[in-house]
């Protein structure tokens, strides 16, 4: 375990998006504590967890402890905790009194990479790495660690893209361990033709996939802006934001970073299971928020509406469509709209 303390002055409004700057006037904390952990999952698998909370904060309640899980392409640590414009999403939640955690699933980010990912290039075929069953085991291990460390019976589960489906499935199978559920850009069901933010199109029926794939920065950038109107693409990211994210994310894969051009190696388990219904929406029995950007091609708005309508057992559910954002809106100019929409749900006194 490693522990660091980040001392942060209050964030100046010009660094934030207009919506983020318009949030209730609660200043960022004078200090935010960062702790880093390696948590065992399966034999030989160590998961990388990050935690952000206010320095000196009292023990948080279960409904103020959030565990974040990433999508099928990029690790949580470089997305949820990327300080673009001076503040990350984890900082934003921590600044409002939340105890926020993220986990990189196996073969992502700073968690263990299995031996099959040690090759410079993937073999033509093989078993796709990090299928849902392994990812769910990692989520269970991470959540159990957080619950035990904080002495609480349950947590808020927040998932992005493929990770949203995983978190929802965990909630259907472990409702007593989940306080509420945030589904950010959930894939329901994934459409084979969709491709966004580095996620290549799903394979044809019967096709075999290698254990992992390699993405270049150019490929990721090109796919990220698919579906964005031509006259809006230049303004999608403030200057330097995409480059900062790419440097951080690709740097989390040191073997891929040594290649020319540099690549990010991504396990293919999520892609191999694309097109399947990731969970039984009717079995979601906890409060749930579904939110996404209007330009999301990997999880289009029509899918979000279908999912929302299918969650018939959720006692309190919300659907929020955010303007001018893609599957990765949390890293774009309009991320403040996402932060606020989720924060309202997290702080709402839900009944149902």
mmCIF file of C-alpha atoms in Angstrom:
data_model
loop_
_atom_site.group_PDB
_atom_site.id
_atom_site.type_symbol
_atom_site.label_atom_id
_atom_site.label_comp_id
_atom_site.label_asym_id
_atom_site.label_seq_id
_atom_site.Cartn_x
_atom_site.Cartn_y
_atom_site.Cartn_z
ATOM 1 C CA UNK A 1 0.000 0.000 0.000
ATOM 2 C CA UNK A 2 1.172 3.494 -0.788
ATOM 3 C CA UNK A 3 -0.309 6.670 0.575
ATOM 4 C CA UNK A 4 0.028 10.237 -0.602
ATOM 5 C CA UNK A 5 -1.622 13.469 0.395
ATOM 6 C CA UNK A 6 -2.503 15.905 -2.357
ATOM 7 C CA UNK A 7 -2.878 19.476 -1.173
ATOM 8 C CA UNK A 8 -5.141 21.382 -3.510
ATOM 9 C CA UNK A 9 -6.116 25.012 -3.452
ATOM 10 C CA UNK A 10 -9.737 25.772 -4.331
ATOM 11 C CA UNK A 11 -10.240 25.350 -8.075
ATOM 12 C CA UNK A 12 -10.633 28.629 -9.916
ATOM 13 C CA UNK A 13 -13.886 28.855 -11.832
ATOM 14 C CA UNK A 14 -12.258 29.617 -15.224
ATOM 15 C CA UNK A 15 -10.682 26.142 -15.189
ATOM 16 C CA UNK A 16 -14.074 24.475 -15.053
ATOM 17 C CA UNK A 17 -16.794 24.059 -17.617
ATOM 18 C CA UNK A 18 -19.672 26.548 -17.215
ATOM 19 C CA UNK A 19 -21.963 23.896 -15.757
ATOM 20 C CA UNK A 20 -19.342 22.677 -13.334
ATOM 21 C CA UNK A 21 -18.545 26.206 -12.229
ATOM 22 C CA UNK A 22 -22.239 26.785 -11.616
ATOM 23 C CA UNK A 23 -22.387 24.024 -8.995
ATOM 24 C CA UNK A 24 -23.481 24.908 -5.447
ATOM 25 C CA UNK A 25 -20.920 27.143 -3.788
ATOM 26 C CA UNK A 26 -19.125 24.501 -1.767
ATOM 27 C CA UNK A 27 -15.390 25.040 -2.137
ATOM 28 C CA UNK A 28 -13.011 22.264 -2.951
ATOM 29 C CA UNK A 29 -11.304 20.945 0.195
ATOM 30 C CA UNK A 30 -8.004 22.434 1.319
ATOM 31 C CA UNK A 31 -6.580 18.919 1.072
ATOM 32 C CA UNK A 32 -7.547 15.709 -0.703
ATOM 33 C CA UNK A 33 -5.993 12.437 0.378
ATOM 34 C CA UNK A 34 -4.907 9.916 -2.253
ATOM 35 C CA UNK A 35 -4.267 6.334 -1.225
ATOM 36 C CA UNK A 36 -3.240 3.529 -3.556
ATOM 37 C CA UNK A 37 -3.707 -0.179 -2.904
ATOM 38 C CA UNK A 38 -2.927 -3.540 -4.470
ATOM 39 C CA UNK A 39 -5.754 -5.963 -3.697
ATOM 40 C CA UNK A 40 -5.688 -9.686 -4.409
ATOM 41 C CA UNK A 41 -8.385 -11.136 -6.632
ATOM 42 C CA UNK A 42 -7.705 -14.515 -8.285
ATOM 43 C CA UNK A 43 -4.390 -16.313 -7.604
ATOM 44 C CA UNK A 44 -1.625 -14.216 -9.131
ATOM 45 C CA UNK A 45 -3.950 -11.281 -9.827
ATOM 46 C CA UNK A 46 -3.425 -7.980 -8.011
ATOM 47 C CA UNK A 47 -5.900 -5.164 -8.622
ATOM 48 C CA UNK A 48 -4.897 -1.504 -8.489
ATOM 49 C CA UNK A 49 -7.288 0.630 -6.420
ATOM 50 C CA UNK A 50 -7.199 4.403 -5.951
ATOM 51 C CA UNK A 51 -9.027 6.272 -3.205
ATOM 52 C CA UNK A 52 -9.768 9.988 -2.936
ATOM 53 C CA UNK A 53 -11.407 11.627 0.077
ATOM 54 C CA UNK A 54 -11.179 14.815 2.068
ATOM 55 C CA UNK A 55 -8.169 15.124 4.322
ATOM 56 C CA UNK A 56 -9.221 14.469 7.910
ATOM 57 C CA UNK A 57 -12.807 13.591 6.965
ATOM 58 C CA UNK A 58 -14.872 11.547 9.373
ATOM 59 C CA UNK A 59 -15.868 8.028 8.371
ATOM 60 C CA UNK A 60 -18.249 8.147 5.431
ATOM 61 C CA UNK A 61 -21.674 6.532 5.369
ATOM 62 C CA UNK A 62 -22.344 3.695 2.959
ATOM 63 C CA UNK A 63 -24.314 6.012 0.663
ATOM 64 C CA UNK A 64 -21.284 8.313 0.451
ATOM 65 C CA UNK A 65 -18.757 5.655 -0.602
ATOM 66 C CA UNK A 66 -18.476 5.178 -4.373
ATOM 67 C CA UNK A 67 -16.647 2.456 -6.321
ATOM 68 C CA UNK A 68 -15.959 3.295 -10.001
ATOM 69 C CA UNK A 69 -15.343 0.740 -12.769
ATOM 70 C CA UNK A 70 -14.132 1.553 -16.282
ATOM 71 C CA UNK A 71 -15.313 0.657 -19.768
ATOM 72 C CA UNK A 72 -13.964 -2.109 -21.985
ATOM 73 C CA UNK A 73 -11.024 -0.141 -23.365
ATOM 74 C CA UNK A 74 -9.462 2.183 -20.797
ATOM 75 C CA UNK A 75 -8.508 1.872 -17.113
ATOM 76 C CA UNK A 76 -10.396 3.652 -14.357
ATOM 77 C CA UNK A 77 -7.319 5.211 -12.785
ATOM 78 C CA UNK A 78 -6.494 7.371 -15.811
ATOM 79 C CA UNK A 79 -10.092 8.311 -16.607
ATOM 80 C CA UNK A 80 -12.035 8.872 -13.396
ATOM 81 C CA UNK A 81 -8.990 10.482 -11.777
ATOM 82 C CA UNK A 82 -7.572 12.534 -14.654
ATOM 83 C CA UNK A 83 -7.162 16.122 -13.360
ATOM 84 C CA UNK A 84 -8.162 17.838 -16.600
ATOM 85 C CA UNK A 85 -8.663 21.530 -16.016
ATOM 86 C CA UNK A 86 -7.256 21.077 -12.521
ATOM 87 C CA UNK A 87 -9.831 18.639 -11.145
ATOM 88 C CA UNK A 88 -10.754 15.007 -11.782
ATOM 89 C CA UNK A 89 -14.179 13.445 -11.377
ATOM 90 C CA UNK A 90 -12.901 11.678 -8.268
ATOM 91 C CA UNK A 91 -11.679 15.044 -6.924
ATOM 92 C CA UNK A 92 -15.080 16.565 -7.645
ATOM 93 C CA UNK A 93 -16.921 13.891 -5.663
ATOM 94 C CA UNK A 94 -14.359 13.913 -2.858
ATOM 95 C CA UNK A 95 -14.690 17.681 -2.601
ATOM 96 C CA UNK A 96 -18.366 17.175 -1.833
ATOM 97 C CA UNK A 97 -17.715 14.803 1.038
ATOM 98 C CA UNK A 98 -17.658 11.479 -0.790
ATOM 99 C CA UNK A 99 -15.171 8.647 -0.252
ATOM 100 C CA UNK A 100 -14.375 7.697 -3.860
ATOM 101 C CA UNK A 101 -12.615 4.580 -5.137
ATOM 102 C CA UNK A 102 -11.663 3.302 -8.577
ATOM 103 C CA UNK A 103 -10.383 -0.102 -9.642
ATOM 104 C CA UNK A 104 -8.466 -1.194 -12.720
ATOM 105 C CA UNK A 105 -9.684 -4.681 -13.629
ATOM 106 C CA UNK A 106 -7.116 -7.345 -14.500
ATOM 107 C CA UNK A 107 -5.170 -6.660 -17.716
ATOM 108 C CA UNK A 108 -6.007 -2.940 -17.516
ATOM 109 C CA UNK A 109 -3.999 -0.008 -16.214
ATOM 110 C CA UNK A 110 -1.793 -0.769 -13.239
ATOM 111 C CA UNK A 111 -3.392 -4.098 -12.337
ATOM 112 C CA UNK A 112 -1.794 -7.460 -13.123
ATOM 113 C CA UNK A 113 -1.427 -8.323 -16.780
ATOM 114 C CA UNK A 114 -1.681 -12.031 -17.437
ATOM 115 C CA UNK A 115 1.071 -13.901 -19.260
ATOM 116 C CA UNK A 116 -0.948 -13.985 -22.486
ATOM 117 C CA UNK A 117 -0.543 -10.200 -22.715
ATOM 118 C CA UNK A 118 3.241 -10.327 -22.468
ATOM 119 C CA UNK A 119 3.743 -10.655 -26.223
ATOM 120 C CA UNK A 120 4.442 -7.566 -28.302
ATOM 121 C CA UNK A 121 1.571 -8.497 -30.613
ATOM 122 C CA UNK A 122 -1.379 -10.736 -29.940
ATOM 123 C CA UNK A 123 -1.566 -14.158 -31.592
ATOM 124 C CA UNK A 124 -4.152 -14.526 -34.337
ATOM 125 C CA UNK A 125 -6.460 -16.469 -32.042
ATOM 126 C CA UNK A 126 -6.770 -17.495 -28.444
ATOM 127 C CA UNK A 127 -8.988 -16.955 -25.442
ATOM 128 C CA UNK A 128 -10.046 -13.294 -25.108
ATOM 129 C CA UNK A 129 -8.822 -11.970 -21.782
ATOM 130 C CA UNK A 130 -10.945 -10.410 -19.007
ATOM 131 C CA UNK A 131 -14.360 -11.825 -19.886
ATOM 132 C CA UNK A 132 -17.295 -10.766 -17.737
ATOM 133 C CA UNK A 133 -16.879 -13.636 -15.274
ATOM 134 C CA UNK A 134 -13.310 -12.541 -14.458
ATOM 135 C CA UNK A 135 -14.258 -8.863 -14.350
ATOM 136 C CA UNK A 136 -17.110 -9.631 -11.942
ATOM 137 C CA UNK A 137 -14.725 -11.560 -9.698
ATOM 138 C CA UNK A 138 -12.443 -8.510 -9.653
ATOM 139 C CA UNK A 139 -15.346 -6.185 -8.832
ATOM 140 C CA UNK A 140 -16.398 -8.490 -6.003
ATOM 141 C CA UNK A 141 -12.848 -8.507 -4.594
ATOM 142 C CA UNK A 142 -12.475 -4.722 -4.833
ATOM 143 C CA UNK A 143 -15.898 -4.039 -3.311
ATOM 144 C CA UNK A 144 -15.273 -6.482 -0.455
ATOM 145 C CA UNK A 145 -11.960 -4.764 0.295
ATOM 146 C CA UNK A 146 -13.592 -1.322 0.417
ATOM 147 C CA UNK A 147 -16.518 -2.501 2.526
ATOM 148 C CA UNK A 148 -14.191 -4.144 5.034
ATOM 149 C CA UNK A 149 -11.794 -1.209 5.159
ATOM 150 C CA UNK A 150 -14.596 1.285 5.742
ATOM 151 C CA UNK A 151 -16.727 -0.998 7.921
ATOM 152 C CA UNK A 152 -19.901 -0.591 5.862
ATOM 153 C CA UNK A 153 -22.383 -3.178 4.569
ATOM 154 C CA UNK A 154 -22.728 -1.775 1.054
ATOM 155 C CA UNK A 155 -21.434 0.806 -1.440
ATOM 156 C CA UNK A 156 -22.551 2.977 -4.331
ATOM 157 C CA UNK A 157 -21.540 1.221 -7.559
ATOM 158 C CA UNK A 158 -20.712 3.416 -10.589
ATOM 159 C CA UNK A 159 -19.832 1.898 -13.960
ATOM 160 C CA UNK A 160 -18.906 3.324 -17.366
ATOM 161 C CA UNK A 161 -19.837 1.622 -20.652
ATOM 162 C CA UNK A 162 -19.064 -2.102 -20.406
ATOM 163 C CA UNK A 163 -18.338 -1.484 -16.732
ATOM 164 C CA UNK A 164 -21.876 -0.171 -16.234
ATOM 165 C CA UNK A 165 -23.243 -3.521 -17.355
ATOM 166 C CA UNK A 166 -20.868 -5.304 -14.990
ATOM 167 C CA UNK A 167 -21.904 -3.120 -12.066
ATOM 168 C CA UNK A 168 -25.583 -3.653 -12.866
ATOM 169 C CA UNK A 169 -25.095 -7.405 -13.037
ATOM 170 C CA UNK A 170 -23.267 -7.322 -9.706
ATOM 171 C CA UNK A 171 -26.220 -5.414 -8.266
ATOM 172 C CA UNK A 172 -28.744 -7.952 -9.561
ATOM 173 C CA UNK A 173 -26.775 -10.752 -7.925
ATOM 174 C CA UNK A 174 -25.803 -8.886 -4.725
ATOM 175 C CA UNK A 175 -28.525 -6.312 -4.077
ATOM 176 C CA UNK A 176 -27.803 -6.206 -0.334
ATOM 177 C CA UNK A 177 -24.259 -4.999 -1.074
ATOM 178 C CA UNK A 178 -25.284 -2.077 -3.328
ATOM 179 C CA UNK A 179 -26.715 1.192 -2.001
ATOM 180 C CA UNK A 180 -27.471 2.702 -5.395
ATOM 181 C CA UNK A 181 -26.320 2.241 -8.961
ATOM 182 C CA UNK A 182 -24.937 4.760 -11.463
ATOM 183 C CA UNK A 183 -24.900 3.543 -15.071
ATOM 184 C CA UNK A 184 -22.858 5.977 -17.146
ATOM 185 C CA UNK A 185 -23.139 5.265 -20.888
ATOM 186 C CA UNK A 186 -24.373 1.686 -20.368
ATOM 187 C CA UNK A 187 -24.351 -0.665 -23.346
ATOM 188 C CA UNK A 188 -27.823 -2.169 -23.640
ATOM 189 C CA UNK A 189 -27.491 -4.231 -25.680
ATOM 190 C CA UNK A 190 -24.255 -3.462 -27.520
ATOM 191 C CA UNK A 191 -24.823 -2.886 -31.221
ATOM 192 C CA UNK A 192 -22.275 -4.673 -33.425
ATOM 193 C CA UNK A 193 -22.002 -1.640 -35.700
ATOM 194 C CA UNK A 194 -21.147 0.745 -32.879
ATOM 195 C CA UNK A 195 -17.551 1.797 -32.436
ATOM 196 C CA UNK A 196 -16.418 4.592 -30.165
ATOM 197 C CA UNK A 197 -13.497 5.623 -27.974
ATOM 198 C CA UNK A 198 -11.164 2.883 -29.142
ATOM 199 C CA UNK A 199 -13.743 0.098 -29.157
ATOM 200 C CA UNK A 200 -13.490 -1.667 -32.507
ATOM 201 C CA UNK A 201 -16.666 -3.066 -34.072
ATOM 202 C CA UNK A 202 -17.884 -6.310 -32.536
ATOM 203 C CA UNK A 203 -16.793 -9.495 -34.341
ATOM 204 C CA UNK A 204 -19.117 -11.315 -36.681
ATOM 205 C CA UNK A 205 -20.941 -14.353 -35.342
ATOM 206 C CA UNK A 206 -18.580 -17.304 -35.038
ATOM 207 C CA UNK A 207 -15.464 -15.174 -35.433
ATOM 208 C CA UNK A 208 -12.529 -15.777 -33.121
ATOM 209 C CA UNK A 209 -10.623 -13.042 -31.351
ATOM 210 C CA UNK A 210 -7.072 -12.898 -30.047
ATOM 211 C CA UNK A 211 -6.499 -12.445 -26.304
ATOM 212 C CA UNK A 212 -5.984 -8.701 -26.724
ATOM 213 C CA UNK A 213 -5.787 -5.935 -29.300
ATOM 214 C CA UNK A 214 -3.461 -2.958 -29.657
ATOM 215 C CA UNK A 215 -4.738 0.575 -30.161
ATOM 216 C CA UNK A 216 -2.737 3.562 -31.397
ATOM 217 C CA UNK A 217 -3.411 7.121 -30.305
ATOM 218 C CA UNK A 218 -4.529 8.044 -33.802
ATOM 219 C CA UNK A 219 -7.063 5.197 -33.880
ATOM 220 C CA UNK A 220 -8.480 6.127 -30.495
ATOM 221 C CA UNK A 221 -8.815 9.807 -31.400
ATOM 222 C CA UNK A 222 -10.488 9.031 -34.727
ATOM 223 C CA UNK A 223 -13.031 6.678 -33.191
ATOM 224 C CA UNK A 224 -13.705 9.001 -30.273
ATOM 225 C CA UNK A 225 -15.109 11.714 -32.512
ATOM 226 C CA UNK A 226 -17.197 9.460 -34.745
ATOM 227 C CA UNK A 227 -20.757 10.725 -34.627
ATOM 228 C CA UNK A 228 -19.747 14.220 -33.515
ATOM 229 C CA UNK A 229 -20.886 16.888 -36.008
ATOM 230 C CA UNK A 230 -17.972 18.186 -38.052
ATOM 231 C CA UNK A 231 -18.437 21.735 -36.794
ATOM 232 C CA UNK A 232 -18.270 20.552 -33.149
ATOM 233 C CA UNK A 233 -15.217 18.302 -33.243
ATOM 234 C CA UNK A 234 -12.596 20.985 -32.732
ATOM 235 C CA UNK A 235 -14.279 22.139 -29.526
ATOM 236 C CA UNK A 236 -14.909 18.684 -28.032
ATOM 237 C CA UNK A 237 -11.755 18.855 -25.879
ATOM 238 C CA UNK A 238 -10.244 21.990 -24.358
ATOM 239 C CA UNK A 239 -6.639 22.479 -25.478
ATOM 240 C CA UNK A 240 -4.336 19.767 -24.174
ATOM 241 C CA UNK A 241 -6.984 17.622 -22.457
ATOM 242 C CA UNK A 242 -6.982 14.737 -24.923
ATOM 243 C CA UNK A 243 -3.181 14.702 -25.084
ATOM 244 C CA UNK A 244 -2.951 14.667 -21.282
ATOM 245 C CA UNK A 245 -5.357 11.745 -21.083
ATOM 246 C CA UNK A 246 -3.565 9.850 -23.874
ATOM 247 C CA UNK A 247 -0.134 10.369 -22.282
ATOM 248 C CA UNK A 248 -1.422 9.108 -18.947
ATOM 249 C CA UNK A 249 -3.428 6.196 -20.313
ATOM 250 C CA UNK A 250 -0.864 4.893 -22.787
ATOM 251 C CA UNK A 251 1.813 5.373 -20.142
ATOM 252 C CA UNK A 252 -0.019 2.882 -17.915
ATOM 253 C CA UNK A 253 1.013 0.172 -20.415
ATOM 254 C CA UNK A 254 4.835 0.388 -20.357
ATOM 255 C CA UNK A 255 5.337 -2.505 -22.789
ATOM 256 C CA UNK A 256 2.965 -0.951 -25.307
ATOM 257 C CA UNK A 257 4.555 2.463 -24.769
ATOM 258 C CA UNK A 258 7.918 1.083 -25.937
ATOM 259 C CA UNK A 259 6.524 0.113 -29.322
ATOM 260 C CA UNK A 260 6.740 2.436 -32.325
ATOM 261 C CA UNK A 261 4.206 3.862 -32.655
ATOM 262 C CA UNK A 262 3.188 3.459 -29.042
ATOM 263 C CA UNK A 263 0.101 1.336 -28.413
ATOM 264 C CA UNK A 264 -2.320 0.555 -25.636
ATOM 265 C CA UNK A 265 -2.961 -3.172 -25.256
ATOM 266 C CA UNK A 266 -6.608 -3.896 -24.420
ATOM 267 C CA UNK A 267 -8.016 -7.321 -23.437
ATOM 268 C CA UNK A 268 -10.701 -8.601 -25.789
ATOM 269 C CA UNK A 269 -13.092 -10.162 -23.282
ATOM 270 C CA UNK A 270 -15.547 -7.279 -23.516
ATOM 271 C CA UNK A 271 -15.514 -7.319 -27.312
ATOM 272 C CA UNK A 272 -16.003 -11.080 -27.460
ATOM 273 C CA UNK A 273 -19.217 -10.714 -25.475
ATOM 274 C CA UNK A 274 -20.542 -7.688 -27.351
ATOM 275 C CA UNK A 275 -24.140 -7.972 -28.499
ATOM 276 C CA UNK A 276 -25.221 -10.029 -25.501
ATOM 277 C CA UNK A 277 -27.591 -8.706 -22.891
ATOM 278 C CA UNK A 278 -25.150 -8.021 -20.037
ATOM 279 C CA UNK A 279 -27.672 -8.358 -17.190
ATOM 280 C CA UNK A 280 -31.370 -8.806 -16.442
ATOM 281 C CA UNK A 281 -32.661 -5.242 -16.153
ATOM 282 C CA UNK A 282 -35.876 -6.385 -14.469
ATOM 283 C CA UNK A 283 -33.787 -7.695 -11.555
ATOM 284 C CA UNK A 284 -32.281 -4.303 -10.679
ATOM 285 C CA UNK A 285 -33.900 -3.618 -7.305
ATOM 286 C CA UNK A 286 -31.804 -0.664 -6.104
ATOM 287 C CA UNK A 287 -32.120 3.031 -7.017
ATOM 288 C CA UNK A 288 -30.462 3.604 -10.390
ATOM 289 C CA UNK A 289 -29.370 6.460 -12.614
ATOM 290 C CA UNK A 290 -28.837 6.038 -16.368
ATOM 291 C CA UNK A 291 -26.929 8.883 -17.998
ATOM 292 C CA UNK A 292 -25.064 9.389 -21.280
ATOM 293 C CA UNK A 293 -24.132 11.894 -23.980
ATOM 294 C CA UNK A 294 -26.231 12.543 -27.067
ATOM 295 C CA UNK A 295 -23.368 11.644 -29.458
ATOM 296 C CA UNK A 296 -22.610 8.286 -27.821
ATOM 297 C CA UNK A 297 -22.331 5.746 -30.637
ATOM 298 C CA UNK A 298 -21.324 2.849 -28.400
ATOM 299 C CA UNK A 299 -24.355 3.282 -26.137
ATOM 300 C CA UNK A 300 -26.888 5.298 -28.177
ATOM 301 C CA UNK A 301 -29.756 7.138 -26.450
ATOM 302 C CA UNK A 302 -32.331 4.683 -27.798
ATOM 303 C CA UNK A 303 -30.565 1.889 -25.928
ATOM 304 C CA UNK A 304 -30.561 3.940 -22.736
ATOM 305 C CA UNK A 305 -34.309 4.499 -23.002
ATOM 306 C CA UNK A 306 -34.878 0.777 -23.568
ATOM 307 C CA UNK A 307 -32.772 -0.046 -20.527
ATOM 308 C CA UNK A 308 -34.523 2.537 -18.383
ATOM 309 C CA UNK A 309 -37.930 1.155 -19.307
ATOM 310 C CA UNK A 310 -36.774 -2.413 -18.630
ATOM 311 C CA UNK A 311 -35.675 -1.639 -15.056
ATOM 312 C CA UNK A 312 -39.205 -2.164 -13.752
ATOM 313 C CA UNK A 313 -38.153 -3.188 -10.220
ATOM 314 C CA UNK A 314 -35.900 -0.242 -9.411
ATOM 315 C CA UNK A 315 -37.552 1.710 -6.575
ATOM 316 C CA UNK A 316 -36.199 5.053 -7.799
ATOM 317 C CA UNK A 317 -34.724 5.457 -11.242
ATOM 318 C CA UNK A 318 -33.563 8.445 -13.258
ATOM 319 C CA UNK A 319 -32.619 8.946 -16.922
ATOM 320 C CA UNK A 320 -30.467 11.924 -17.927
ATOM 321 C CA UNK A 321 -29.404 12.659 -21.527
ATOM 322 C CA UNK A 322 -26.525 15.131 -21.748
ATOM 323 C CA UNK A 323 -26.098 17.431 -24.734
ATOM 324 C CA UNK A 324 -22.964 17.570 -26.870
ATOM 325 C CA UNK A 325 -21.051 14.650 -25.425
ATOM 326 C CA UNK A 326 -19.793 11.240 -26.532
ATOM 327 C CA UNK A 327 -19.182 7.940 -24.749
ATOM 328 C CA UNK A 328 -16.268 9.660 -23.022
ATOM 329 C CA UNK A 329 -18.024 12.854 -21.945
ATOM 330 C CA UNK A 330 -16.329 12.701 -18.527
ATOM 331 C CA UNK A 331 -13.115 13.743 -20.294
ATOM 332 C CA UNK A 332 -14.634 16.366 -22.595
ATOM 333 C CA UNK A 333 -15.529 20.030 -22.425
ATOM 334 C CA UNK A 334 -19.071 19.350 -21.200
ATOM 335 C CA UNK A 335 -18.089 16.908 -18.457
ATOM 336 C CA UNK A 336 -19.486 19.319 -15.849
ATOM 337 C CA UNK A 337 -22.992 18.339 -16.947
ATOM 338 C CA UNK A 338 -22.182 14.693 -16.216
ATOM 339 C CA UNK A 339 -20.589 15.465 -12.860
ATOM 340 C CA UNK A 340 -23.596 17.488 -11.750
ATOM 341 C CA UNK A 341 -26.200 15.000 -12.965
ATOM 342 C CA UNK A 342 -24.538 12.168 -11.090
ATOM 343 C CA UNK A 343 -23.947 14.287 -7.984
ATOM 344 C CA UNK A 344 -27.621 15.256 -7.785
ATOM 345 C CA UNK A 345 -28.534 11.569 -7.841
ATOM 346 C CA UNK A 346 -25.870 10.655 -5.268
ATOM 347 C CA UNK A 347 -27.036 13.342 -2.844
ATOM 348 C CA UNK A 348 -30.767 12.907 -3.415
ATOM 349 C CA UNK A 349 -32.838 11.503 -0.539
ATOM 350 C CA UNK A 350 -34.454 8.742 -2.547
ATOM 351 C CA UNK A 351 -37.725 7.128 -1.637
ATOM 352 C CA UNK A 352 -39.609 4.398 -3.333
#
